[in-house]
mmCIF file of N, CA and C in Angstrom:
data_model
loop_
_atom_site.group_PDB
_atom_site.id
_atom_site.type_symbol
_atom_site.label_atom_id
_atom_site.label_comp_id
_atom_site.label_asym_id
_atom_site.label_seq_id
_atom_site.Cartn_x
_atom_site.Cartn_y
_atom_site.Cartn_z
ATOM 1 N N MET A 1 63.023 85.986 101.836
ATOM 2 C CA MET A 1 63.428 85.221 102.258
ATOM 3 C C MET A 1 62.947 83.674 101.918
ATOM 4 N N ALA A 2 61.205 83.797 101.825
ATOM 5 C CA ALA A 2 60.474 82.856 101.802
ATOM 6 C C ALA A 2 60.918 82.531 100.299
ATOM 7 N N GLU A 3 61.087 83.375 99.777
ATOM 8 C CA GLU A 3 61.128 82.465 98.185
ATOM 9 C C GLU A 3 62.943 82.120 98.013
ATOM 10 N N ALA A 4 62.960 82.405 98.479
ATOM 11 C CA ALA A 4 64.645 81.732 98.271
ATOM 12 C C ALA A 4 65.330 80.792 99.296
ATOM 13 N N LEU A 5 63.906 80.347 100.103
ATOM 14 C CA LEU A 5 63.922 78.561 101.223
ATOM 15 C C LEU A 5 63.135 78.317 99.842
ATOM 16 N N LYS A 6 62.298 77.802 99.441
ATOM 17 C CA LYS A 6 61.687 77.428 98.619
ATOM 18 C C LYS A 6 62.155 76.960 97.229
ATOM 19 N N ILE A 7 63.601 77.885 96.332
ATOM 20 C CA ILE A 7 63.933 77.645 95.895
ATOM 21 C C ILE A 7 65.842 76.532 96.503
ATOM 22 N N LEU A 8 66.374 76.454 97.656
ATOM 23 C CA LEU A 8 67.052 76.065 98.063
ATOM 24 C C LEU A 8 66.392 74.809 98.747
ATOM 25 N N SER A 9 64.798 74.449 99.502
ATOM 26 C CA SER A 9 64.725 73.800 99.478
ATOM 27 C C SER A 9 64.182 72.658 98.552
ATOM 28 N N GLY A 10 64.633 73.283 97.168
ATOM 29 C CA GLY A 10 63.806 71.720 96.111
ATOM 30 C C GLY A 10 62.382 72.244 95.892
ATOM 31 N N HIS A 11 61.999 72.918 95.660
ATOM 32 C CA HIS A 11 60.755 73.651 95.014
ATOM 33 C C HIS A 11 60.135 74.731 94.985
ATOM 34 N N PRO A 12 60.907 75.223 93.419
ATOM 35 C CA PRO A 12 60.014 75.722 92.289
ATOM 36 C C PRO A 12 59.267 76.214 92.229
ATOM 37 N N GLU A 13 58.283 75.187 92.658
ATOM 38 C CA GLU A 13 56.813 75.007 92.358
ATOM 39 C C GLU A 13 56.716 76.198 93.002
ATOM 40 N N ALA A 14 56.385 76.308 93.895
ATOM 41 C CA ALA A 14 55.781 76.949 94.853
ATOM 42 C C ALA A 14 56.041 78.605 95.486
ATOM 43 N N LEU A 15 57.017 79.166 94.673
ATOM 44 C CA LEU A 15 57.393 80.812 94.108
ATOM 45 C C LEU A 15 56.082 80.925 93.232
ATOM 46 N N HIS A 16 56.171 82.278 93.588
ATOM 47 C CA HIS A 16 54.349 83.200 93.925
ATOM 48 C C HIS A 16 55.168 84.597 92.379
ATOM 49 N N GLY A 17 56.426 84.629 93.031
ATOM 50 C CA GLY A 17 57.082 85.296 91.697
ATOM 51 C C GLY A 17 56.684 86.883 92.307
ATOM 52 N N ARG A 18 56.726 87.365 93.006
ATOM 53 C CA ARG A 18 56.608 88.947 93.902
ATOM 54 C C ARG A 18 57.576 88.630 94.711
ATOM 55 N N LEU A 19 58.210 90.100 94.922
ATOM 56 C CA LEU A 19 58.852 89.727 95.968
ATOM 57 C C LEU A 19 57.857 90.912 97.529
ATOM 58 N N PHE A 20 58.137 90.819 98.641
ATOM 59 C CA PHE A 20 57.822 90.796 100.469
ATOM 60 C C PHE A 20 58.629 91.735 100.403
ATOM 61 N N SER A 21 58.569 91.938 101.618
ATOM 62 C CA SER A 21 58.747 92.752 102.598
ATOM 63 C C SER A 21 58.144 93.225 103.413
ATOM 64 N N CYS A 22 59.154 92.489 104.814
ATOM 65 C CA CYS A 22 58.589 93.227 106.648
ATOM 66 C C CYS A 22 58.935 93.939 106.792
ATOM 67 N N ASP A 23 58.289 95.069 107.406
ATOM 68 C CA ASP A 23 58.545 96.002 108.756
ATOM 69 C C ASP A 23 58.584 95.496 110.308
ATOM 70 N N VAL A 24 58.958 93.895 110.422
ATOM 71 C CA VAL A 24 58.595 93.991 111.960
ATOM 72 C C VAL A 24 58.955 95.028 112.565
ATOM 73 N N TRP A 25 59.566 95.840 112.576
ATOM 74 C CA TRP A 25 58.896 96.996 113.898
ATOM 75 C C TRP A 25 58.599 97.239 113.579
ATOM 76 N N THR A 26 57.244 97.743 112.165
ATOM 77 C CA THR A 26 55.647 98.336 112.569
ATOM 78 C C THR A 26 54.268 97.179 111.778
ATOM 79 N N ASP A 27 55.048 96.052 111.681
ATOM 80 C CA ASP A 27 53.867 94.866 111.115
ATOM 81 C C ASP A 27 53.726 95.098 110.273
ATOM 82 N N ARG A 28 54.312 95.583 109.076
ATOM 83 C CA ARG A 28 53.551 96.506 107.804
ATOM 84 C C ARG A 28 54.523 94.848 106.688
ATOM 85 N N ILE A 29 53.525 94.980 105.617
ATOM 86 C CA ILE A 29 53.513 93.834 105.450
ATOM 87 C C ILE A 29 53.644 94.482 103.727
ATOM 88 N N GLN A 30 54.386 94.108 102.829
ATOM 89 C CA GLN A 30 53.961 94.589 101.436
ATOM 90 C C GLN A 30 54.439 93.356 100.503
ATOM 91 N N SER A 31 54.185 93.566 99.537
ATOM 92 C CA SER A 31 54.602 92.973 98.044
ATOM 93 C C SER A 31 54.230 92.429 96.788
ATOM 94 N N ILE A 32 55.530 93.405 95.849
ATOM 95 C CA ILE A 32 55.146 93.430 94.973
ATOM 96 C C ILE A 32 55.550 92.335 93.524
ATOM 97 N N GLY A 33 54.663 92.559 92.606
ATOM 98 C CA GLY A 33 55.421 91.577 91.471
ATOM 99 C C GLY A 33 56.353 91.871 90.657
ATOM 100 N N VAL A 34 57.371 91.744 90.443
ATOM 101 C CA VAL A 34 58.633 92.155 89.852
ATOM 102 C C VAL A 34 58.358 91.317 88.124
ATOM 103 N N ALA A 35 59.001 91.582 87.458
ATOM 104 C CA ALA A 35 59.293 91.406 85.937
ATOM 105 C C ALA A 35 60.551 91.591 85.587
ATOM 106 N N ARG A 36 59.919 90.486 85.355
ATOM 107 C CA ARG A 36 61.881 89.468 84.937
ATOM 108 C C ARG A 36 62.145 90.110 83.203
ATOM 109 N N HIS A 37 63.121 90.915 83.547
ATOM 110 C CA HIS A 37 63.627 91.925 82.150
ATOM 111 C C HIS A 37 64.376 90.384 81.456
ATOM 112 N N PRO A 38 64.483 90.446 80.016
ATOM 113 C CA PRO A 38 64.403 88.779 78.959
ATOM 114 C C PRO A 38 66.095 88.877 78.447
ATOM 115 N N LYS A 39 66.876 90.481 79.217
ATOM 116 C CA LYS A 39 67.865 90.028 78.810
ATOM 117 C C LYS A 39 68.806 89.940 80.482
ATOM 118 N N CYS A 40 68.705 90.019 81.439
ATOM 119 C CA CYS A 40 69.197 89.664 81.956
ATOM 120 C C CYS A 40 69.623 88.446 82.964
ATOM 121 N N ARG A 41 70.592 88.115 83.030
ATOM 122 C CA ARG A 41 71.413 86.749 83.398
ATOM 123 C C ARG A 41 71.060 86.137 84.470
ATOM 124 N N ALA A 42 70.697 86.192 85.304
ATOM 125 C CA ALA A 42 70.428 85.281 86.226
ATOM 126 C C ALA A 42 68.808 85.078 86.171
ATOM 127 N N CYS A 43 67.956 85.670 86.641
ATOM 128 C CA CYS A 43 66.518 85.621 86.119
ATOM 129 C C CYS A 43 66.042 85.050 84.609
ATOM 130 N N SER A 44 66.357 85.428 83.900
ATOM 131 C CA SER A 44 65.674 84.889 82.314
ATOM 132 C C SER A 44 66.618 84.057 81.949
ATOM 133 N N GLN A 45 68.374 84.232 82.040
ATOM 134 C CA GLN A 45 69.067 82.983 81.675
ATOM 135 C C GLN A 45 69.227 82.522 82.534
ATOM 136 N N ARG A 46 69.417 82.664 83.668
ATOM 137 C CA ARG A 46 69.275 81.345 84.268
ATOM 138 C C ARG A 46 71.432 80.927 84.533
ATOM 139 N N ASP A 47 71.909 82.285 84.002
ATOM 140 C CA ASP A 47 73.555 82.219 84.407
ATOM 141 C C ASP A 47 73.609 82.339 85.777
ATOM 142 N N PHE A 48 73.991 81.608 86.567
ATOM 143 C CA PHE A 48 74.790 82.186 88.469
ATOM 144 C C PHE A 48 75.639 81.827 88.269
ATOM 145 N N THR A 49 76.474 82.136 87.283
ATOM 146 C CA THR A 49 78.342 82.139 87.123
ATOM 147 C C THR A 49 79.101 82.249 88.797
ATOM 148 N N TYR A 50 78.463 83.818 89.816
ATOM 149 C CA TYR A 50 79.016 84.350 90.782
ATOM 150 C C TYR A 50 78.796 83.030 91.319
ATOM 151 N N LEU A 51 77.506 82.995 91.273
ATOM 152 C CA LEU A 51 76.883 81.866 92.752
ATOM 153 C C LEU A 51 77.298 80.301 92.472
ATOM 154 N N ALA A 52 77.880 80.119 91.644
ATOM 155 C CA ALA A 52 78.896 78.602 91.576
ATOM 156 C C ALA A 52 80.361 79.203 91.758
ATOM 157 N N GLY A 53 80.984 80.268 92.188
ATOM 158 C CA GLY A 53 81.778 80.927 92.095
ATOM 159 C C GLY A 53 83.442 80.490 91.504
ATOM 160 N N GLU A 54 82.808 80.303 89.872
ATOM 161 C CA GLU A 54 83.072 80.748 88.697
ATOM 162 C C GLU A 54 83.312 81.531 88.037
ATOM 163 N N VAL A 55 82.579 82.680 88.966
ATOM 164 C CA VAL A 55 84.150 84.133 88.379
ATOM 165 C C VAL A 55 83.806 84.614 89.771
ATOM 166 N N GLN A 56 85.285 85.322 89.809
ATOM 167 C CA GLN A 56 85.586 85.905 92.166
ATOM 168 C C GLN A 56 85.535 87.314 90.681
ATOM 169 N N PRO A 57 85.553 88.300 91.827
ATOM 170 C CA PRO A 57 86.448 89.621 91.156
ATOM 171 C C PRO A 57 87.414 90.097 91.110
ATOM 172 N N ARG A 58 87.893 90.834 90.294
ATOM 173 C CA ARG A 58 89.169 90.820 90.216
ATOM 174 C C ARG A 58 89.845 91.436 92.130
ATOM 175 N N ILE A 59 88.896 92.538 92.763
ATOM 176 C CA ILE A 59 90.101 93.689 93.525
ATOM 177 C C ILE A 59 88.686 93.530 93.842
ATOM 178 N N THR A 60 88.447 93.388 94.702
ATOM 179 C CA THR A 60 87.711 94.405 96.828
ATOM 180 C C THR A 60 88.431 94.659 97.622
ATOM 181 N N LEU A 61 87.146 95.541 97.953
ATOM 182 C CA LEU A 61 87.688 96.928 99.750
ATOM 183 C C LEU A 61 87.630 95.846 100.326
ATOM 184 N N CYS A 62 88.373 96.499 101.526
ATOM 185 C CA CYS A 62 88.905 94.956 102.298
ATOM 186 C C CYS A 62 88.144 95.840 103.257
ATOM 187 N N GLY A 63 87.856 97.512 103.080
ATOM 188 C CA GLY A 63 87.627 98.259 104.237
ATOM 189 C C GLY A 63 89.003 98.497 105.039
ATOM 190 N N ARG A 64 89.327 99.287 105.899
ATOM 191 C CA ARG A 64 90.911 99.577 106.994
ATOM 192 C C ARG A 64 91.645 99.561 106.461
ATOM 193 N N ASP A 65 90.776 100.558 105.040
ATOM 194 C CA ASP A 65 92.292 101.026 104.711
ATOM 195 C C ASP A 65 92.874 99.692 103.526
ATOM 196 N N SER A 66 92.091 98.861 103.063
ATOM 197 C CA SER A 66 92.959 98.371 102.410
ATOM 198 C C SER A 66 92.282 97.457 100.934
ATOM 199 N N VAL A 67 93.082 96.709 100.528
ATOM 200 C CA VAL A 67 92.600 96.881 98.988
ATOM 201 C C VAL A 67 93.017 94.912 98.437
ATOM 202 N N GLN A 68 91.564 94.078 98.548
ATOM 203 C CA GLN A 68 92.335 92.948 97.776
ATOM 204 C C GLN A 68 92.016 92.702 96.566
ATOM 205 N N ILE A 69 93.115 92.189 96.378
ATOM 206 C CA ILE A 69 92.983 91.418 94.144
ATOM 207 C C ILE A 69 93.109 89.867 94.981
ATOM 208 N N HIS A 70 92.309 89.310 93.976
ATOM 209 C CA HIS A 70 92.399 88.217 93.112
ATOM 210 C C HIS A 70 92.625 87.246 92.608
ATOM 211 N N GLU A 71 93.620 86.726 92.340
ATOM 212 C CA GLU A 71 94.589 86.423 91.365
ATOM 213 C C GLU A 71 94.151 84.869 91.083
ATOM 214 N N ARG A 72 93.471 83.914 91.769
ATOM 215 C CA ARG A 72 93.269 82.687 92.597
ATOM 216 C C ARG A 72 93.750 82.084 91.416
ATOM 217 N N ALA A 73 93.806 82.617 89.690
ATOM 218 C CA ALA A 73 94.565 81.449 89.113
ATOM 219 C C ALA A 73 95.357 81.300 88.725
ATOM 220 N N ARG A 74 96.748 82.276 88.880
ATOM 221 C CA ARG A 74 97.639 82.523 89.582
ATOM 222 C C ARG A 74 98.762 81.263 91.016
ATOM 223 N N ALA A 75 98.523 80.114 91.168
ATOM 224 C CA ALA A 75 99.829 79.980 92.339
ATOM 225 C C ALA A 75 101.309 80.227 91.903
ATOM 226 N N LEU A 76 101.822 80.752 93.476
ATOM 227 C CA LEU A 76 102.608 81.336 93.410
ATOM 228 C C LEU A 76 104.147 80.751 94.700
ATOM 229 N N ASP A 77 105.114 80.490 93.797
ATOM 230 C CA ASP A 77 106.418 79.945 94.305
ATOM 231 C C ASP A 77 106.988 81.542 96.223
ATOM 232 N N LEU A 78 105.772 80.705 96.974
ATOM 233 C CA LEU A 78 106.941 82.007 98.047
ATOM 234 C C LEU A 78 107.482 81.957 98.531
ATOM 235 N N GLY A 79 108.635 80.805 98.252
ATOM 236 C CA GLY A 79 110.134 80.859 98.344
ATOM 237 C C GLY A 79 110.714 81.944 97.480
ATOM 238 N N ALA A 80 110.644 81.319 95.648
ATOM 239 C CA ALA A 80 110.960 82.345 94.455
ATOM 240 C C ALA A 80 110.505 83.483 94.918
ATOM 241 N N LEU A 81 109.605 84.006 95.738
ATOM 242 C CA LEU A 81 109.598 85.259 95.764
ATOM 243 C C LEU A 81 110.128 85.608 96.653
ATOM 244 N N HIS A 82 109.903 85.111 98.046
ATOM 245 C CA HIS A 82 111.090 85.703 98.750
ATOM 246 C C HIS A 82 112.580 86.104 98.238
ATOM 247 N N ALA A 83 112.771 84.652 97.240
ATOM 248 C CA ALA A 83 114.147 85.462 97.107
ATOM 249 C C ALA A 83 114.347 86.348 95.622
ATOM 250 N N ARG A 84 113.231 87.126 95.159
ATOM 251 C CA ARG A 84 113.797 87.649 94.170
ATOM 252 C C ARG A 84 113.327 89.238 95.110
ATOM 253 N N LEU A 85 112.857 89.408 95.547
ATOM 254 C CA LEU A 85 112.183 90.174 96.304
ATOM 255 C C LEU A 85 113.108 91.512 97.515
ATOM 256 N N LYS A 86 113.314 90.290 98.567
ATOM 257 C CA LYS A 86 114.342 90.162 99.415
ATOM 258 C C LYS A 86 115.441 91.803 99.186
ATOM 259 N N PRO A 87 116.191 91.255 98.030
ATOM 260 C CA PRO A 87 116.488 92.383 97.686
ATOM 261 C C PRO A 87 117.346 93.901 97.639
ATOM 262 N N LEU A 88 115.275 93.904 96.828
ATOM 263 C CA LEU A 88 115.150 95.333 96.623
ATOM 264 C C LEU A 88 113.928 95.516 97.742
ATOM 265 N N LEU A 89 114.036 95.254 98.756
ATOM 266 C CA LEU A 89 113.162 95.735 99.983
ATOM 267 C C LEU A 89 113.383 95.151 101.379
ATOM 268 N N GLU A 90 112.524 96.597 102.064
ATOM 269 C CA GLU A 90 112.606 96.100 103.569
ATOM 270 C C GLU A 90 111.754 95.154 104.315
ATOM 271 N N ASP A 91 112.286 94.695 104.883
ATOM 272 C CA ASP A 91 111.415 93.938 106.303
ATOM 273 C C ASP A 91 110.377 92.575 105.074
ATOM 274 N N VAL A 92 110.555 91.783 104.488
ATOM 275 C CA VAL A 92 110.637 91.315 103.592
ATOM 276 C C VAL A 92 110.517 89.476 104.937
ATOM 277 N N ARG A 93 108.948 88.967 104.696
ATOM 278 C CA ARG A 93 108.368 87.703 105.994
ATOM 279 C C ARG A 93 108.397 86.659 105.244
ATOM 280 N N GLN A 94 108.450 85.809 105.572
ATOM 281 C CA GLN A 94 107.544 84.382 104.993
ATOM 282 C C GLN A 94 107.770 83.613 105.865
ATOM 283 N N ASN A 95 106.470 82.723 105.318
ATOM 284 C CA ASN A 95 106.261 81.248 106.328
ATOM 285 C C ASN A 95 105.637 80.886 104.961
ATOM 286 N N ASP A 96 105.193 79.632 106.039
ATOM 287 C CA ASP A 96 105.023 78.520 104.594
ATOM 288 C C ASP A 96 103.303 78.956 104.530
ATOM 289 N N PHE A 97 102.983 79.505 105.076
ATOM 290 C CA PHE A 97 101.034 80.488 103.781
ATOM 291 C C PHE A 97 101.124 81.957 103.369
ATOM 292 N N LEU A 98 102.663 82.170 103.771
ATOM 293 C CA LEU A 98 102.259 83.878 103.084
ATOM 294 C C LEU A 98 103.457 84.111 103.064
ATOM 295 N N LEU A 99 103.088 85.505 101.944
ATOM 296 C CA LEU A 99 104.815 85.929 101.989
ATOM 297 C C LEU A 99 104.123 88.032 102.937
ATOM 298 N N ARG A 100 105.073 88.430 103.470
ATOM 299 C CA ARG A 100 104.639 90.048 103.551
ATOM 300 C C ARG A 100 105.668 90.773 103.623
ATOM 301 N N PHE A 101 105.120 91.964 102.959
ATOM 302 C CA PHE A 101 106.235 93.354 102.616
ATOM 303 C C PHE A 101 106.432 94.307 102.691
ATOM 304 N N ARG A 102 107.028 94.947 103.290
ATOM 305 C CA ARG A 102 106.332 96.722 102.949
ATOM 306 C C ARG A 102 106.986 97.605 102.145
ATOM 307 N N ILE A 103 106.751 98.674 101.270
ATOM 308 C CA ILE A 103 106.725 99.958 100.350
ATOM 309 C C ILE A 103 105.922 101.135 101.038
ATOM 310 N N ALA A 104 106.922 101.235 101.840
ATOM 311 C CA ALA A 104 105.887 102.372 102.966
ATOM 312 C C ALA A 104 105.037 103.686 101.629
ATOM 313 N N PRO A 105 104.302 103.872 102.259
ATOM 314 C CA PRO A 105 103.709 103.639 102.874
ATOM 315 C C PRO A 105 102.804 102.100 102.932
ATOM 316 N N TYR A 106 103.123 101.498 102.325
ATOM 317 C CA TYR A 106 101.511 100.489 102.192
ATOM 318 C C TYR A 106 102.458 99.104 102.782
ATOM 319 N N GLU A 107 101.623 97.787 102.844
ATOM 320 C CA GLU A 107 102.297 96.781 103.271
ATOM 321 C C GLU A 107 101.641 95.723 101.948
ATOM 322 N N MET A 108 102.381 94.657 102.370
ATOM 323 C CA MET A 108 101.450 94.162 101.043
ATOM 324 C C MET A 108 101.577 92.364 101.779
ATOM 325 N N THR A 109 100.167 92.025 101.741
ATOM 326 C CA THR A 109 100.774 90.085 102.145
ATOM 327 C C THR A 109 100.133 89.597 101.071
ATOM 328 N N VAL A 110 101.026 89.304 100.819
ATOM 329 C CA VAL A 110 100.262 87.920 98.638
ATOM 330 C C VAL A 110 100.477 86.211 99.698
ATOM 331 N N PHE A 111 99.549 85.417 98.683
ATOM 332 C CA PHE A 111 99.269 84.145 99.850
ATOM 333 C C PHE A 111 99.636 83.349 97.907
ATOM 334 N N ALA A 112 100.210 82.347 98.322
ATOM 335 C CA ALA A 112 100.289 81.030 97.556
ATOM 336 C C ALA A 112 99.181 80.881 96.184
ATOM 337 N N ASP A 113 98.064 80.994 96.290
ATOM 338 C CA ASP A 113 96.928 80.604 95.484
ATOM 339 C C ASP A 113 96.902 82.253 94.297
ATOM 340 N N GLY A 114 97.827 83.218 95.321
ATOM 341 C CA GLY A 114 98.062 84.275 93.640
ATOM 342 C C GLY A 114 96.978 85.902 94.660
ATOM 343 N N ARG A 115 96.579 85.093 95.376
ATOM 344 C CA ARG A 115 96.157 86.548 96.270
ATOM 345 C C ARG A 115 96.822 87.614 96.941
ATOM 346 N N ALA A 116 96.234 88.725 97.186
ATOM 347 C CA ALA A 116 97.658 89.479 97.806
ATOM 348 C C ALA A 116 95.923 90.697 98.655
ATOM 349 N N ILE A 117 96.662 91.316 99.760
ATOM 350 C CA ILE A 117 96.056 92.731 100.675
ATOM 351 C C ILE A 117 97.116 93.225 100.352
ATOM 352 N N LEU A 118 97.108 94.467 100.176
ATOM 353 C CA LEU A 118 97.088 95.389 100.105
ATOM 354 C C LEU A 118 96.452 96.634 101.269
ATOM 355 N N LYS A 119 97.371 96.819 102.238
ATOM 356 C CA LYS A 119 97.108 97.871 103.066
ATOM 357 C C LYS A 119 98.407 99.370 103.128
ATOM 358 N N GLY A 120 96.757 100.411 103.475
ATOM 359 C CA GLY A 120 97.342 101.649 102.953
ATOM 360 C C GLY A 120 97.023 102.043 102.208
ATOM 361 N N THR A 121 95.709 101.766 101.722
ATOM 362 C CA THR A 121 95.033 102.484 100.046
ATOM 363 C C THR A 121 93.903 102.121 100.287
ATOM 364 N N LYS A 122 92.781 102.708 99.517
ATOM 365 C CA LYS A 122 91.094 102.255 99.422
ATOM 366 C C LYS A 122 92.032 102.545 98.116
ATOM 367 N N ASP A 123 92.269 102.631 96.936
ATOM 368 C CA ASP A 123 92.702 102.883 96.023
ATOM 369 C C ASP A 123 92.458 101.231 94.560
ATOM 370 N N PRO A 124 92.212 100.909 94.283
ATOM 371 C CA PRO A 124 92.369 99.545 93.453
ATOM 372 C C PRO A 124 93.505 99.634 92.253
ATOM 373 N N ALA A 125 93.459 101.482 92.281
ATOM 374 C CA ALA A 125 94.458 101.192 91.316
ATOM 375 C C ALA A 125 95.762 101.628 91.768
ATOM 376 N N VAL A 126 95.934 102.001 92.716
ATOM 377 C CA VAL A 126 97.168 101.215 93.906
ATOM 378 C C VAL A 126 97.733 100.244 94.034
ATOM 379 N N ALA A 127 96.279 99.553 93.893
ATOM 380 C CA ALA A 127 96.984 98.099 93.981
ATOM 381 C C ALA A 127 96.940 96.810 93.320
ATOM 382 N N ARG A 128 96.388 96.879 92.096
ATOM 383 C CA ARG A 128 96.879 96.878 91.305
ATOM 384 C C ARG A 128 98.100 96.334 90.521
ATOM 385 N N SER A 129 98.220 97.999 90.427
ATOM 386 C CA SER A 129 99.691 99.002 90.547
ATOM 387 C C SER A 129 101.002 98.063 91.265
ATOM 388 N N LEU A 130 101.019 98.027 92.513
ATOM 389 C CA LEU A 130 101.622 97.844 92.903
ATOM 390 C C LEU A 130 101.719 95.665 93.437
ATOM 391 N N TYR A 131 100.764 95.551 93.468
ATOM 392 C CA TYR A 131 100.773 93.490 92.774
ATOM 393 C C TYR A 131 101.737 94.702 91.045
ATOM 394 N N ALA A 132 101.244 94.568 89.811
ATOM 395 C CA ALA A 132 101.523 94.416 88.857
ATOM 396 C C ALA A 132 103.157 94.356 89.263
ATOM 397 N N ARG A 133 103.754 95.437 89.971
ATOM 398 C CA ARG A 133 105.320 95.850 89.556
ATOM 399 C C ARG A 133 106.067 94.889 90.984
ATOM 400 N N TYR A 134 104.938 94.356 91.898
ATOM 401 C CA TYR A 134 106.558 93.124 92.743
ATOM 402 C C TYR A 134 106.032 91.865 92.253
ATOM 403 N N ILE A 135 104.936 91.784 92.303
ATOM 404 C CA ILE A 135 104.449 90.140 91.662
ATOM 405 C C ILE A 135 104.155 89.631 90.599
ATOM 406 N N GLY A 136 104.155 90.470 89.531
ATOM 407 C CA GLY A 136 104.282 90.296 88.043
ATOM 408 C C GLY A 136 102.498 91.144 87.770
ATOM 409 N N ALA A 137 102.195 90.911 86.005
ATOM 410 C CA ALA A 137 100.798 91.807 86.206
ATOM 411 C C ALA A 137 100.220 89.821 85.204
#
């Protein structure tokens, strides 16, 4: 953590290039040298795409039997989606922020920025399939 603080405070010259571990329960402190792999995108090539927020995973597991699909590049017209899904599905609800519908045994919540949360599964393939079927590929 101290090394990270040096970077965040703008003092990379103070880095030791070692990994420190401190066990506060036993007061044991360890330090090991960590070599940089020449092909590592982060430590050698200094490519911090994920930290810059430029790339997000397409799907993440949310826990509690839910999968979140990240499709932020896709803006959705929730009103048009509601009109398209209402004749096909039961219990389609919409407000200014989201649209929610049930496909038993699942429930999908869709946001205007393209994200969706599918409740009722932990399987990303099921979530992706239902997203493609009802929202679009």
